[in-house]
Tab-separated table of C-alpha atoms and ligand atoms in Angstrom:
chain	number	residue	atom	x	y	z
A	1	UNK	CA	-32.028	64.271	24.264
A	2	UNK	CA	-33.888	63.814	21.202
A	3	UNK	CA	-34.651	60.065	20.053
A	4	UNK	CA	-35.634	58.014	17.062
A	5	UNK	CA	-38.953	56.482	17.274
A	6	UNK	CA	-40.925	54.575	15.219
A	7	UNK	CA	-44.123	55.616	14.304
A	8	UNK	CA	-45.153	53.926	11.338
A	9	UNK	CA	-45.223	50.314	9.992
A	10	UNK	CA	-46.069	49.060	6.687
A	11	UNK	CA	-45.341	46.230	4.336
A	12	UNK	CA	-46.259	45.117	0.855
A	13	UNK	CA	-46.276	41.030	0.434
A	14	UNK	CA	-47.293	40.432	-3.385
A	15	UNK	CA	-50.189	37.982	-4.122
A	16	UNK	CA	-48.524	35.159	-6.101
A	17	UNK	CA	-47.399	32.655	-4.476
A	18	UNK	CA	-44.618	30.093	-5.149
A	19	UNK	CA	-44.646	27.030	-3.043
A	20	UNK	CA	-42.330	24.190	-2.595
A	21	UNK	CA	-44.632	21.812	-4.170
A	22	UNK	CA	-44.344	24.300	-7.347
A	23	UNK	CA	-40.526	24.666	-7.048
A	24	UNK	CA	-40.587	20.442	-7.803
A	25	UNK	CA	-41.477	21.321	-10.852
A	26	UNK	CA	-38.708	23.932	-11.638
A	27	UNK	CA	-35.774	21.795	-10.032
A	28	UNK	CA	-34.532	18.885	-8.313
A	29	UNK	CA	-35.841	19.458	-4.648
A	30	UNK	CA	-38.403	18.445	-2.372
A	31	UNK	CA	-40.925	20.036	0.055
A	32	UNK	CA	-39.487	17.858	2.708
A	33	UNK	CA	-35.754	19.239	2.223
A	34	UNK	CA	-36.476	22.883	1.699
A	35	UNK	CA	-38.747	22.490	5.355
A	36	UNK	CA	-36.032	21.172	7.327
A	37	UNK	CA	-33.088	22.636	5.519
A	38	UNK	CA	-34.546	26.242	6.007
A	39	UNK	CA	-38.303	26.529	7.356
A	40	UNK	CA	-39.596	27.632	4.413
A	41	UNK	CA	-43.117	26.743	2.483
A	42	UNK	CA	-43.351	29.101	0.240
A	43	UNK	CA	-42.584	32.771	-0.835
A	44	UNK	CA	-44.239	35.234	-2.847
A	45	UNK	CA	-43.291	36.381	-6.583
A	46	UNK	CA	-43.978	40.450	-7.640
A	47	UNK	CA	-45.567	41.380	-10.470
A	48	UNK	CA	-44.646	45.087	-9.640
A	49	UNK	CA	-41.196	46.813	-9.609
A	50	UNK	CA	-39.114	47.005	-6.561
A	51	UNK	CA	-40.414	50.934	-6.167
A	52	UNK	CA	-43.813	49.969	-7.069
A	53	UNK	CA	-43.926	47.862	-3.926
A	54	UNK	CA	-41.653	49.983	-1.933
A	55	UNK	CA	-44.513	52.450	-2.477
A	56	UNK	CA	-47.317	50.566	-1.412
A	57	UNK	CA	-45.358	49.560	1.619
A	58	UNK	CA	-44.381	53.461	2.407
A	59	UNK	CA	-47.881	54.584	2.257
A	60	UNK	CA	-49.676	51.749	4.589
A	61	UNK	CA	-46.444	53.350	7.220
A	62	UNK	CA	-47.393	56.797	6.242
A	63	UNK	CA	-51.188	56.453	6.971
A	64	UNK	CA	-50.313	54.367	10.130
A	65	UNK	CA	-48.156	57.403	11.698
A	66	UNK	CA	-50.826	59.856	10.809
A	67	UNK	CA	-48.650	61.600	8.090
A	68	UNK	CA	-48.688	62.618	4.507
A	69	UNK	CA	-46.539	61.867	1.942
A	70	UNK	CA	-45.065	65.697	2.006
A	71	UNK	CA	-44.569	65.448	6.026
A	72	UNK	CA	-41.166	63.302	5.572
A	73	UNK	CA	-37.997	64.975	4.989
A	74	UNK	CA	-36.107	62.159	3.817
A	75	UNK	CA	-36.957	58.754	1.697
A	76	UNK	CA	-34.408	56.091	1.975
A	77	UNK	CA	-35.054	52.775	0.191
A	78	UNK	CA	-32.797	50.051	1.169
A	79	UNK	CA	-32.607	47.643	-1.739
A	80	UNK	CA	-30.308	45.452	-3.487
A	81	UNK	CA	-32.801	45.157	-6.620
A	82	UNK	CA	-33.759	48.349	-7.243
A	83	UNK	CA	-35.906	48.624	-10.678
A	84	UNK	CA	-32.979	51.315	-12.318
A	85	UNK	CA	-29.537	51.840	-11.961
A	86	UNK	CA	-29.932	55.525	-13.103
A	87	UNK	CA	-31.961	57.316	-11.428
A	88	UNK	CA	-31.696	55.888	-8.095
A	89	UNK	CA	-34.854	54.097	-7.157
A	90	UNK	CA	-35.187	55.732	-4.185
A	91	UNK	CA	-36.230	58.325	-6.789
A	92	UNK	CA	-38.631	56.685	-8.239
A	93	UNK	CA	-40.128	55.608	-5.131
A	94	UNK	CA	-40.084	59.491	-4.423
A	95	UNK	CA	-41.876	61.001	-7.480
A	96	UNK	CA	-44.706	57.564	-6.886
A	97	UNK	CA	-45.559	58.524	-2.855
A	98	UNK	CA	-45.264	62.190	-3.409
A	99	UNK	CA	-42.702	63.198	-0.727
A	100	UNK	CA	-41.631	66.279	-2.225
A	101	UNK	CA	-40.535	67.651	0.225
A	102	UNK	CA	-38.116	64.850	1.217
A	103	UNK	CA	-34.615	64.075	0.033
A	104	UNK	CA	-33.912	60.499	-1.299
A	105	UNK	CA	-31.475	57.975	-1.623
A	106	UNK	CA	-30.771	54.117	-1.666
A	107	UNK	CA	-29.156	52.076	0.447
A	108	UNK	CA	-27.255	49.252	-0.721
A	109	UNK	CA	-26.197	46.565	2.359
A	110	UNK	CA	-28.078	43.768	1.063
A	111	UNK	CA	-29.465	41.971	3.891
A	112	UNK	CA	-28.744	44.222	6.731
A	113	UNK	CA	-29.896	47.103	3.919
A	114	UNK	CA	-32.624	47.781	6.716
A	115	UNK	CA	-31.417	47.904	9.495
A	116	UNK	CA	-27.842	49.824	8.132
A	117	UNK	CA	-31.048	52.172	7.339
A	118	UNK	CA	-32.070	52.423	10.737
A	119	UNK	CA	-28.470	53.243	12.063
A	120	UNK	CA	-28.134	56.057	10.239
A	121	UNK	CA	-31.542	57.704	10.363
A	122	UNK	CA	-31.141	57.490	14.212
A	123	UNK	CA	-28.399	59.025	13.676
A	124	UNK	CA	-29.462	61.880	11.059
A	125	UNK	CA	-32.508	62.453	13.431
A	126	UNK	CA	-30.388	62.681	16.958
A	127	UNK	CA	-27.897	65.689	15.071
A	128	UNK	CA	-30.961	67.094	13.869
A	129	UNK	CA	-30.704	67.260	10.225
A	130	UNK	CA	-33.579	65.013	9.985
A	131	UNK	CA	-37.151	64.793	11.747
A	132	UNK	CA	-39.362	62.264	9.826
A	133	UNK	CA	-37.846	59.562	7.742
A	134	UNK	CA	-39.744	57.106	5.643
A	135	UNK	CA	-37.243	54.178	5.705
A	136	UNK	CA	-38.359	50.977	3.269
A	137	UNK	CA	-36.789	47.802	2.725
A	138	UNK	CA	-38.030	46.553	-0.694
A	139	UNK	CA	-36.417	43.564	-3.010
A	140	UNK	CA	-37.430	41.895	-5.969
A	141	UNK	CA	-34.618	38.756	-5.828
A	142	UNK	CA	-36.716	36.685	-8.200
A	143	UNK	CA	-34.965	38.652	-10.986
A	144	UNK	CA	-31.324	37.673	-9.918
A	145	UNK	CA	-32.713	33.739	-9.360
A	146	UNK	CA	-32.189	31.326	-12.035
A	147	UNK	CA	-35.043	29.027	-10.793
A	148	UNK	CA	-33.505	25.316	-12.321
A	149	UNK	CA	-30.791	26.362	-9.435
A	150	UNK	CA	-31.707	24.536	-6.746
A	151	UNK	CA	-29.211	25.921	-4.150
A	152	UNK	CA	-30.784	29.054	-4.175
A	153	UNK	CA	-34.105	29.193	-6.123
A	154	UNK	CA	-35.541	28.124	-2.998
A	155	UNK	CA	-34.348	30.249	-0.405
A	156	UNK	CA	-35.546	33.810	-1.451
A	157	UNK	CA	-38.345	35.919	-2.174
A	158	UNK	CA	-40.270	39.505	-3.089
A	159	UNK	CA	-41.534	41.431	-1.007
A	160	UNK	CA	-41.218	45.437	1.033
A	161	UNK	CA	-41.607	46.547	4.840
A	162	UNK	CA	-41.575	50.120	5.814
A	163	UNK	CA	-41.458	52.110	9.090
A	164	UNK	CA	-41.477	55.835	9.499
A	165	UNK	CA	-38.891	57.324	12.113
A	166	UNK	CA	-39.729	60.783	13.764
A	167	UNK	CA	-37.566	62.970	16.066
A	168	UNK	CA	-38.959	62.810	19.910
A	169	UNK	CA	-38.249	63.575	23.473
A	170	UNK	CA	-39.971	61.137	24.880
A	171	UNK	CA	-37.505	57.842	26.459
A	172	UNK	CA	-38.225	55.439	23.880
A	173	UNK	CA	-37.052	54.523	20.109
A	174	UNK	CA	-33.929	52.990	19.165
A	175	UNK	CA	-31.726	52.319	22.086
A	176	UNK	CA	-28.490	51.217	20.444
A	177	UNK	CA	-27.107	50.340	17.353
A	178	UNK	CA	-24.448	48.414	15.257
A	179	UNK	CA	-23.504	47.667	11.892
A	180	UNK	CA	-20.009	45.993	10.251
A	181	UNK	CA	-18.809	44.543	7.090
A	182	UNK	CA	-16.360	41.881	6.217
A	183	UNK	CA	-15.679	42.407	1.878
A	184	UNK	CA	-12.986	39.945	1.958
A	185	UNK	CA	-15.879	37.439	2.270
A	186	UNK	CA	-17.677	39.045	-0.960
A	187	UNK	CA	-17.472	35.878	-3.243
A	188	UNK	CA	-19.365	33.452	-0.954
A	189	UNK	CA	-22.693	35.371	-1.680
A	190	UNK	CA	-22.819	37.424	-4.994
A	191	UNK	CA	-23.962	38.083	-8.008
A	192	UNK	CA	-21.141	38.515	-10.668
A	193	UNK	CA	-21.720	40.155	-13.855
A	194	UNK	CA	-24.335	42.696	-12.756
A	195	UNK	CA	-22.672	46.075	-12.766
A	196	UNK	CA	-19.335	47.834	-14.471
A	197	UNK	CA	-17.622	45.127	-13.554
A	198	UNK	CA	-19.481	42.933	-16.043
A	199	UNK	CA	-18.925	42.916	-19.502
A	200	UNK	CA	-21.581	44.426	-21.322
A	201	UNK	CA	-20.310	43.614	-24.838
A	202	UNK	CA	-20.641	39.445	-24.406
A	203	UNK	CA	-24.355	40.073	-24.621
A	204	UNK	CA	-24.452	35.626	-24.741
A	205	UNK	CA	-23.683	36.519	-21.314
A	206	UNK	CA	-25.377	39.661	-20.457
A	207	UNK	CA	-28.358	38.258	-18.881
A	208	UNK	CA	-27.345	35.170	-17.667
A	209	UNK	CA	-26.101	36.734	-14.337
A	210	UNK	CA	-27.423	34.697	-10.986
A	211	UNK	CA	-27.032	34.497	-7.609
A	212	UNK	CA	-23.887	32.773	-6.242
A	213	UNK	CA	-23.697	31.207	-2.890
A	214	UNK	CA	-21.525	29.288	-0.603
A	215	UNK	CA	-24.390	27.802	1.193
A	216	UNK	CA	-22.534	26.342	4.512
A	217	UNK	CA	-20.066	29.439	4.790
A	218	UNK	CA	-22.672	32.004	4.511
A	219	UNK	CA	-24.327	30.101	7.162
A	220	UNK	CA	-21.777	29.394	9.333
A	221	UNK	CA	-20.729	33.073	9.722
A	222	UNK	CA	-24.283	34.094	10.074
A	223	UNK	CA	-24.891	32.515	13.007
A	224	UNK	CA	-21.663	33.896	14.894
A	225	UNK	CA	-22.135	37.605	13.805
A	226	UNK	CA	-25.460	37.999	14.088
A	227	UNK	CA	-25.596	36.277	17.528
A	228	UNK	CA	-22.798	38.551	18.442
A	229	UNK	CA	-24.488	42.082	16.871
A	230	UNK	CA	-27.357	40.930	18.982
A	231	UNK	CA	-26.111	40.972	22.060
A	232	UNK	CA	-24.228	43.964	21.724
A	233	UNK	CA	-27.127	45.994	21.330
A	234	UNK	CA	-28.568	44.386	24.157
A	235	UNK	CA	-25.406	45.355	26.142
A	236	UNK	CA	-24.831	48.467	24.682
A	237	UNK	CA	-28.390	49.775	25.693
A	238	UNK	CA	-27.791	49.035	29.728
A	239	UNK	CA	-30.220	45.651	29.342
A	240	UNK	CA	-30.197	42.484	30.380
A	241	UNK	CA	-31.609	39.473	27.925
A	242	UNK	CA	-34.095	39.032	30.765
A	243	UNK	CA	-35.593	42.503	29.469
A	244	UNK	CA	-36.254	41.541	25.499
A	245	UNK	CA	-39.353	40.917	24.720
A	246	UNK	CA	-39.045	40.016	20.807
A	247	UNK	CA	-36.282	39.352	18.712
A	248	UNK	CA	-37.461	40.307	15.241
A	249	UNK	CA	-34.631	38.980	13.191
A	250	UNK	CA	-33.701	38.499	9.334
A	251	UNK	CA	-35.577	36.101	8.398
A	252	UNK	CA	-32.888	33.429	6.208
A	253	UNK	CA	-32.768	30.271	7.671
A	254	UNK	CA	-34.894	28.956	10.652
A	255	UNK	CA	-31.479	27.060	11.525
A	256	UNK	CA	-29.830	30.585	11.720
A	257	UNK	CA	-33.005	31.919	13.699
A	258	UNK	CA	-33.088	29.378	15.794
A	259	UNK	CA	-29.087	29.723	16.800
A	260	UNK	CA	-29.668	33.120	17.672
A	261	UNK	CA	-32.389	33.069	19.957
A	262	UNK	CA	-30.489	30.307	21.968
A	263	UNK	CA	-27.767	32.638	21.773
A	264	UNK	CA	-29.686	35.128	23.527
A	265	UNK	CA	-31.386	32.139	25.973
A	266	UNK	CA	-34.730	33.233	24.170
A	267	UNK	CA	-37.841	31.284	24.174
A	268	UNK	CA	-39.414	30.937	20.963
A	269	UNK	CA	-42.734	32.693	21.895
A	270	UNK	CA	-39.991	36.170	22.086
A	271	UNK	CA	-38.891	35.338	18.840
A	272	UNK	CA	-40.978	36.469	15.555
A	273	UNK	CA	-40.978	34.030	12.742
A	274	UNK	CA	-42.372	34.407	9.516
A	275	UNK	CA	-40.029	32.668	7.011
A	276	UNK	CA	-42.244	29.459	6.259
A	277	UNK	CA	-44.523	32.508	4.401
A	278	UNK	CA	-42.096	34.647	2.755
A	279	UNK	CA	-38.768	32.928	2.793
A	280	UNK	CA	-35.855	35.483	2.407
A	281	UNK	CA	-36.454	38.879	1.187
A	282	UNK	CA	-33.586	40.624	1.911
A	283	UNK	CA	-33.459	44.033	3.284
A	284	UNK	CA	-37.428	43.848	3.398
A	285	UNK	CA	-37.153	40.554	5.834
A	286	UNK	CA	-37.128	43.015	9.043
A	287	UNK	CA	-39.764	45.572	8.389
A	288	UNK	CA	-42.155	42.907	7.295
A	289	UNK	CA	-42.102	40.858	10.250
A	290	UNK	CA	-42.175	44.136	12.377
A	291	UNK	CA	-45.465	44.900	10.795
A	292	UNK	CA	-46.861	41.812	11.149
A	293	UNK	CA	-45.542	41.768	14.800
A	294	UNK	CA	-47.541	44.825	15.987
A	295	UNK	CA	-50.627	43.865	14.239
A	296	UNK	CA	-50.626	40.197	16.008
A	297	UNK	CA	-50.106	42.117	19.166
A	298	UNK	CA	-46.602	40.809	19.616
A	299	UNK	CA	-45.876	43.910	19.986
A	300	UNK	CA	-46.780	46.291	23.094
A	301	UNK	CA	-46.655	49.945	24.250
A	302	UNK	CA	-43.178	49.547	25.762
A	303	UNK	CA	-41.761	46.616	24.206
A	304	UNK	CA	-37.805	45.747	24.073
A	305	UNK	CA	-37.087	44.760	20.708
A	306	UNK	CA	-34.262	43.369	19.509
A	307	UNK	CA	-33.798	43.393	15.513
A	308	UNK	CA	-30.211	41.762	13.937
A	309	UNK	CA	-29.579	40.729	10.432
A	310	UNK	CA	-26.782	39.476	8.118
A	311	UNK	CA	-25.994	39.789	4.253
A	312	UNK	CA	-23.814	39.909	1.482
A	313	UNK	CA	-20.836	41.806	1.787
A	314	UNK	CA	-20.981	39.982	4.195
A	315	UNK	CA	-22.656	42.731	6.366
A	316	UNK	CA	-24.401	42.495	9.735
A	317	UNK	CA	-26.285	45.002	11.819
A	318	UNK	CA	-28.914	44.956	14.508
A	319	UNK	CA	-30.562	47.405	16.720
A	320	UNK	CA	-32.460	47.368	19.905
A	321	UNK	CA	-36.189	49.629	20.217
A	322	UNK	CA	-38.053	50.435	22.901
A	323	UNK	CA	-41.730	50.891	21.434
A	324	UNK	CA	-43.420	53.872	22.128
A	325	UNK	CA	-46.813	54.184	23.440
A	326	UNK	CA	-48.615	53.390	20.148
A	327	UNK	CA	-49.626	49.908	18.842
A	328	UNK	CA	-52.661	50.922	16.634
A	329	UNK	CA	-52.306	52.458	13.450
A	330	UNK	CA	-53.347	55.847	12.972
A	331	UNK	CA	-55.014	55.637	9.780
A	332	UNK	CA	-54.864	52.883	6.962
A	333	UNK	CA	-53.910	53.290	2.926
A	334	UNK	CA	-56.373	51.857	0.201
A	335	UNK	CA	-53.849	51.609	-2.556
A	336	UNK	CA	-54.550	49.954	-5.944
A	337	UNK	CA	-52.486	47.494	-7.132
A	338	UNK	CA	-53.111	45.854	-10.784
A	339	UNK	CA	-53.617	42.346	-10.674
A	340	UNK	CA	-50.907	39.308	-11.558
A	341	UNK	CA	-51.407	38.381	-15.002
A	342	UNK	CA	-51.687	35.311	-15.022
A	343	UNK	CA	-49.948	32.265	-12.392
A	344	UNK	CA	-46.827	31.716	-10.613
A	345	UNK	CA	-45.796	29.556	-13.547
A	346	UNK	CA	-46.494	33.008	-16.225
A	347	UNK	CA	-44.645	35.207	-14.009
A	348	UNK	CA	-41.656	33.025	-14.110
A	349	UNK	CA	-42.081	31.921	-17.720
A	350	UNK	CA	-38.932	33.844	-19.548
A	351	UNK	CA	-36.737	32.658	-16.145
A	352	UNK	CA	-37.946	29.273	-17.309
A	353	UNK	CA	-37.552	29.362	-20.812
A	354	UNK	CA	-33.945	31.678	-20.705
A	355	UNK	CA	-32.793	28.560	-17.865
A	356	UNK	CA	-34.166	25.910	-20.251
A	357	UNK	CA	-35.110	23.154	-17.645
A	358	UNK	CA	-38.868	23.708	-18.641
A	359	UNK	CA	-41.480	23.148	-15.915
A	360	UNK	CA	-41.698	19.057	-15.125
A	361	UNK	CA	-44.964	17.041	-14.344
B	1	LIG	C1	-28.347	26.845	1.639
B	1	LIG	C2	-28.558	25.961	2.833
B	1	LIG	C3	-30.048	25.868	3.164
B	1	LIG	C4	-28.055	24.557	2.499
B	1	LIG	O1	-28.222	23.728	3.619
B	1	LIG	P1	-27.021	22.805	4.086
B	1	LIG	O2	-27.531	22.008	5.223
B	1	LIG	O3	-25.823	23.675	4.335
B	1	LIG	O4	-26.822	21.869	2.837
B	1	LIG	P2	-25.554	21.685	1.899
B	1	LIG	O5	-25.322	22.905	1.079
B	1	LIG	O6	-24.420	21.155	2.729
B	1	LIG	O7	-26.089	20.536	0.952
B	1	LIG	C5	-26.480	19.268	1.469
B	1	LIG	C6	-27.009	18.424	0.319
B	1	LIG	O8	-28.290	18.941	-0.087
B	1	LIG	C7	-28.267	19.199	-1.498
B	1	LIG	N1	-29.125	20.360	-1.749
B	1	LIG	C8	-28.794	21.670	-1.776
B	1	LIG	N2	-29.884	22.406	-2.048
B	1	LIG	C9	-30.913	21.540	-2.189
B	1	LIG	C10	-32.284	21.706	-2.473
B	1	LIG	N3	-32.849	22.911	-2.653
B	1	LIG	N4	-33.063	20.615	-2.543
B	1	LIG	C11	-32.543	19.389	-2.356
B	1	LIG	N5	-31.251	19.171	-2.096
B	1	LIG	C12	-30.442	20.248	-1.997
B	1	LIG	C13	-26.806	19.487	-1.813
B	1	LIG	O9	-26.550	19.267	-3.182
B	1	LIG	C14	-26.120	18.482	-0.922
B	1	LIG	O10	-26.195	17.213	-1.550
B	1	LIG	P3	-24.989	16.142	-1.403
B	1	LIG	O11	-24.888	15.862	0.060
B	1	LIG	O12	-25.465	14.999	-2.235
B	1	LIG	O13	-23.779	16.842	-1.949
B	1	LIG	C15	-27.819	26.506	4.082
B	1	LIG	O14	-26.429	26.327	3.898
B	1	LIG	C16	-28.089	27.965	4.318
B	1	LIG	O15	-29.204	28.348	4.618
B	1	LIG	N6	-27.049	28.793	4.211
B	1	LIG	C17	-27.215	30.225	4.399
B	1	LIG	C18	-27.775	30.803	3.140
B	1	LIG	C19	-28.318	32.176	3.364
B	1	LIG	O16	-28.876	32.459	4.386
B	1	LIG	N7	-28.171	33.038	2.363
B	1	LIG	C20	-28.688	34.360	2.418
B	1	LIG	C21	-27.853	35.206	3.290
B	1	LIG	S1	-28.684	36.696	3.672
């Protein structure tokens, strides 16, 4: 039988950093509430489009699976903030790596963009039509937060992860999957106005688009579907819990984290955590940690993992891997990337001044 493996990892976290101590000065919150409301610190701001990162990302999972740009046969960029509506970005993010030889296309799950990635390019390599996919999960949310918001400047972030997926014979790769979608639950996380559904003639309006959230709800569903997506993978791939040996999973709330892995009756040392760093980046959440994962060594030749997100739609997904026989990277990418110009307070300035609270003492 021919499996899905992965046999790159990758990720691009940009340099500038916004902290909670800096988000006091944006809006009415505290260090103290954003730690114990969500685990997070602080999260990173890009400087670079969504494709510029996504490349960066692609080729540090390229040059750790021993591959060239023109050895994949298929790009896909999950994303919900890709730089252009027309072209795709997975475009972009095509002509920047190089992969001409490789089909592209975005995916669009928001959250569980990722892992909805990984799904299908198990499945696209098991009938064959595939044999090395460069899958990325790369978001730029600060451009959809309106950072005087409170209820959500705090809780997301920029950033990309990538793996690269080859065909193999060998018993290991991704075990079982699962994905599902509830729309009816659209409004509690959205972001109206972006799209031909907005109107693009109230230009007053145009740009004033943010992210909308029913805080408790999202939550509160979160933690039932992607407990539930996590076990069935575990289930569905003959395992016992007993047999996982790190639960890499979206990284939104360490509340949400936290009710999974006691879901699951996993201690916290089998469950990777990285969102006091980055906070939420969406589809790229995943692939980040991942990366992160095998370089600490939390990852080893072997190892059951367990990935499971949620997301606007609402969507959920999660997948259980076992890891090959590889833990070091094959090769590494020097990439330039041009400096920030400027601070976190200069990268946000037109949020700032379009939002009119100003930045407080
Ligand atoms: C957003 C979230 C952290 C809020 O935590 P919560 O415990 O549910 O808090 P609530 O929304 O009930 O708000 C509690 C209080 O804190 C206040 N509050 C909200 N955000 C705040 C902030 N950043 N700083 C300080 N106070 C804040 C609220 O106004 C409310 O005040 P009140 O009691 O005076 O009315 C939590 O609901 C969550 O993480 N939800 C899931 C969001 C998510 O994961 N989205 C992405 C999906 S991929």
């Amino acid at each position: 039988m021919t499996n899905a493996t992965i046999t790159g990892w990758g990720r691009y976290t940009p340099p500038t950093i916004l902290s909670n101590d800096d988000l006091e000065h944006l809006t009415d919150t505290s260090d103290e509430w954003i730690t114990t409301r969500t685990g997070i610190k602080e999260r990173r701001i890009s400087h670079i489009a969504t494709s510029d990162m996504a490349n960066i990302a692609g080729r540090r999972a390229l040059a750790a699976a021993g591959l060239e740009p023109e050895d994949v046969d298929l790009v896909m960029l999950a994303t919900c903030t890709g730089d252009t509506v027309i072209p795709s970005p997975a475009a972009l993010l095509q002509a920047k790596l190089g992969a001409f030889n490789a089909t592209a296309f975005d995916l669009n799950a928001a959250c569980s963009g990722w892992l909805y990635g990984i799904d299908l390019a198990t499945s696209m390599i098991r009938i064959g039509r595939h044999r090395r996919i460069l899958l990325i999960g790369a978001e730029r949310l600060s451009h959809y937060l309106d950072f005087s918001n409170r209820a959500t400047a705090v809780l997301f972030g920029d950033g990309a992860g990538a793996v690269v997926l080859e065909a193999t014979t060998d018993d290991e790769g991704v075990l079982a999957t699962t994905t599902g979608a509830d729309g009816s639950a659209a409004e509690i996380l959205w972001v109206p106005g972006v799209g031909t559904s907005g109107d693009r003639y109230q230009n007053e309006d145009h740009s004033a688009y943010g992210v909308i959230m029913d805080g408790p709800e999202v939550f509160r569903r979160a933690v039932t579907t992607m407990g539930e997506a996590a076990t069935r993978v575990v289930v569905e791939a003959g395992l016992d819990v007993d047999d996982v040996d790190l639960l890499i999973p979206h990284q939104a709330n360490i509340r949400i984290i936290d009710a999974t892995a006691r879901r699951l009756k996993l201690r916290p040392e089998q469950v990777y955590v990285n969102i006091q760093a980055y906070g939420n980046t969406s589809a790229a959440t995943i692939p980040i940690a991942l990366s992160e994962a095998v370089e600490q060594g939390r990852v080893q030749p072997g190892s059951i993992l367990v990935f499971a997100a949620f997301g606007a739609g609402l969507t959920w997904a999660a997948a259980s891997v076992r890891w090959g026989a590889r833990v070091e990277p094959i090769g590494t990418a020097t990439v330039d990337v041009p400096p920030p110009d400027g601070d976190v307070f200069d990268l946000l300035r037109s949020n700032i001044e379009f939002f009119g609270k100003g930045v407080s003492e």
